[in-house]
Structure formats: C-alpha cells, structure tokens
C-alpha cells in the first residue's frame, strides 16, 4: 500500500518544543516510521519553510518527506498559514495526479482543507485526524484564540466530507459526531509511544540530591498551564521543577511567554527551584522523564497528551489536569492523579499527595508502564491501516464489478 501523510505545519524533521513543534510532529513522524516498518510506502507532505530544504528527503525505511512550496520558504506561525493552503493544495493535486497514493491521511485542519481540495481532484480517498478542534480551543481561550475565524466552519466541512475520521480519544469521537460526522465514518485510534525508546530501564538525568523533582515538557504557551504549575510550586517545598520546551536553553528569557514565566517564578519566590531547559531533543527525553518523581501535564485543554503516555512508559506517575485526552490516558489513583485545570491550589495539593507516599508512587509507576504498553506505535499503525482498508474496500469492489 502507498499512503500519503499531509502535515502542513508539523514536519517530522522539526526540533520539538520550538514554536509550533510538538505532539503532532511526533505523531506524524512515528506513524510514518511504523507504517514504513510494515512495508507501506509513505510520503509525508509538509510545507517548505527553509530555502535550503531539498524537495524530497529520506526520513526512514520506506518513508520520504516532501517539502511542498506554499508561500515563502521561511517559518510562518501556523495560525497565519491559511492564505497559503490553496497553493499547498495545488501542489498536492499535481503530485498525486502524476503519482497517486492509494489513500491520503491528513493531520490538522489546514492540512485537511488542502487535502480535501486536492484529493477530490484526483479521486484519492481521504482519512483525517484533527489533533485539536477549533470549537474547543475557542471555548477554552475565548478572545485569546488566535486561530483564523474560518477554522470552525472549515473543520465542520472536513468532518462531514472526509471518507473517514481518525479520532484519538472517545471524547473527540463524540465531538466529531456533534459536528455532523457520521458515526460509521469515525474510528478511535489513540496516539502512540515509542516503546523501544520510552521504557523504565535506562539512564536518568542527574538531579539535586535530597530534593523531589517534577518534570514538565511542552511548548511555552499559556494554555499548556506551565504558569499554574510554577505558582503551585511555592506550596511544595524541597522540590525542583524542570521545564523542557520553548527556545534553546539560555534564550528562554527572549521569548514573550518565557519572560512571563520567568517573572512569575521570581514573584512566587521559586526562581531558584525552576530550570528552563529549552527545547530538548527526542533522544534525551526518556532520561529526563526517568529523572522525575512526577511528570506534570497541566494544560487548560489537551486533545490527547502524548507527554503523559511517554512518562507513563518510563514508569513515572503523571499529575494531569482532567481535560481532553488526559482524562482518558491517565487513570486517577492508578497511574497518577487528576487535578482541576487553571487551579494552582489543586495542582499543589495533587503534587504534595503524590510526593508524600514513595511506595504508592512506585506502584503507580509500575501500573503506568503497563498501561503505556497498550499504546505502541506498531499497534497504532495497524489500526490506522485497518481504517484505510475499510475506506478502500468499496472502491476495490466497484473496480472488480466494473
């Protein structure tokens, strides 16, 4: 089988933790690798954002990354990419007309918009994964939502018109059906974790002797809840907080959110207990997660929460706000604890409870590792292929009848 993955802003080659690089980049990269291991020929189409990028780059066995010219070859914030999606769609249609894949799997709403336009021109079936929904982002962020105003209407059109939708949680599946998607076209396939990399056995980063350690890993944007976590730290003594994500180490203070968080730490009196690592490469993440007593994931909203599953795979309990996918992946009292979003007091209480009982925390870590083993990328790829085959089956039957 030949599958095209479309991920307009989230390249599998991007450095994680930088401006718009996060869980979607990991998802696309690992899904592509897992499909390639199964003998599927994969092309990942992403927007060219650097003039030095070659059009096509070998990424993994059976996987190629295609840098699509759409707009200037420079970084552009994802919320400003919509005007370039017509050019993106034109290039996809031309590429697929000359060399059509069997099926296309688009990721994020703008990729879905471009893919919907291109796939209809060349009669290629389309799967789509949203990764986040505009209606939920608008509900959570209100006037701070920087998404284009057309987003919600475009997402509803994709939900109605895609041949199949791949939701990452049951909560998202219900939301898609409320948007007009037929239940028969929605499959739930979770995000995955690289179990060969994220596991309990292995090196761990050095830490401050005699102190507890909390690790958080996310992009530095307000909705990720890092500010509430820093505020909560003031109520959790002899504990350090290590934050991975954002600009390179040493440059965090040059970023707007980095400035806000640094100032917040100083006002809360915990600046000497907070370390900003900046963006951390994938190879270093398992050792960082293993060094934690607790990994904290405290966003206001999170469609899935990949870091939580990676931490669980490393045998570390997770403190998570009970929102979105985190309410499903983290089992309260078994693999970690749930707390209220945007509530530093709730976060502080949850952290204190977890850190106070070493034996319970070890049991949670063991249960977390066991649960994470159900999220392997090979299983995710197999389930995604099942959706692709389901979409292709009617077309194959029509060709055979014809």
C-alpha angles and dihedrals in degrees: 000000000000117000129183117206115200119202109159100188104013109073120187086226096059125112107252121239094031121120104299099001117109143100096349091057089053093046094051094043096048095041089051092050093047092049089048091053088057091056096259116143106232133190117186111205113203133159118271107242101166127054091219093061117111116231092243128024128183107240107170138337107311091358128109128179114220116203105211118207106232117144124338117341094245137092113287124181109254092238088061097050100085095092089058097052094089090059089044090053092047091054092047091051092050092048094047093045089059096039113010122200120220092242139358125221113195125196126208126009099277091050086050091052093051093042093049090055095044098041093052090055093054100030097241117150117245135216119187137199117189100195087196134019124228094216091059093044090052091049092051100040104028110180092004091066107112096188117124113268091241093061100094094048092046091050091052090052091051090048090054099041109036114102090232137000123215110206119192095212139025088244090058091047090057091047091052091051090052086054091058104270116144111245089229090062097051121087125180113226116161127220113263143225130226099243092186089063104028110057137121097256117078145064123321130203117260114260141191108285115246095010131106117240131217119190125199124183122188146105112288101250125127096247091062088073098230089135093058089048092053090049090050091052090072088070095048109072127205091018129121126208119212116193122198118193141060128064122351116292111282093028099070091101089059092065122081095235091040090056091049093049094046091051090047091053091051093049091049091051094240102103090115089055099048122081122189109204096179119215112352121204119241092248091062099044099084092054091048093049092047090055091064129094087201132008111215122211107176109161125152087233133002124180093205117340108226095182090060092057092045090052091048090051088056090055096253123133116237130223105206138172108244095246135120116328093352089071088061104037098045113060110211112238093005110060097009139310139290123226135179118273120246089015115116091183092056091046092049092049092049093049092048092051094050094045093047096065114053095178094051090047091053091051090050090050091054092048090047092054091049092050093047091057088072089063100063116148094234089061091046091051092049092051091047090051089053089057090048092051090049090055093046096046098079091047092049091049091051091051091050092049091047 
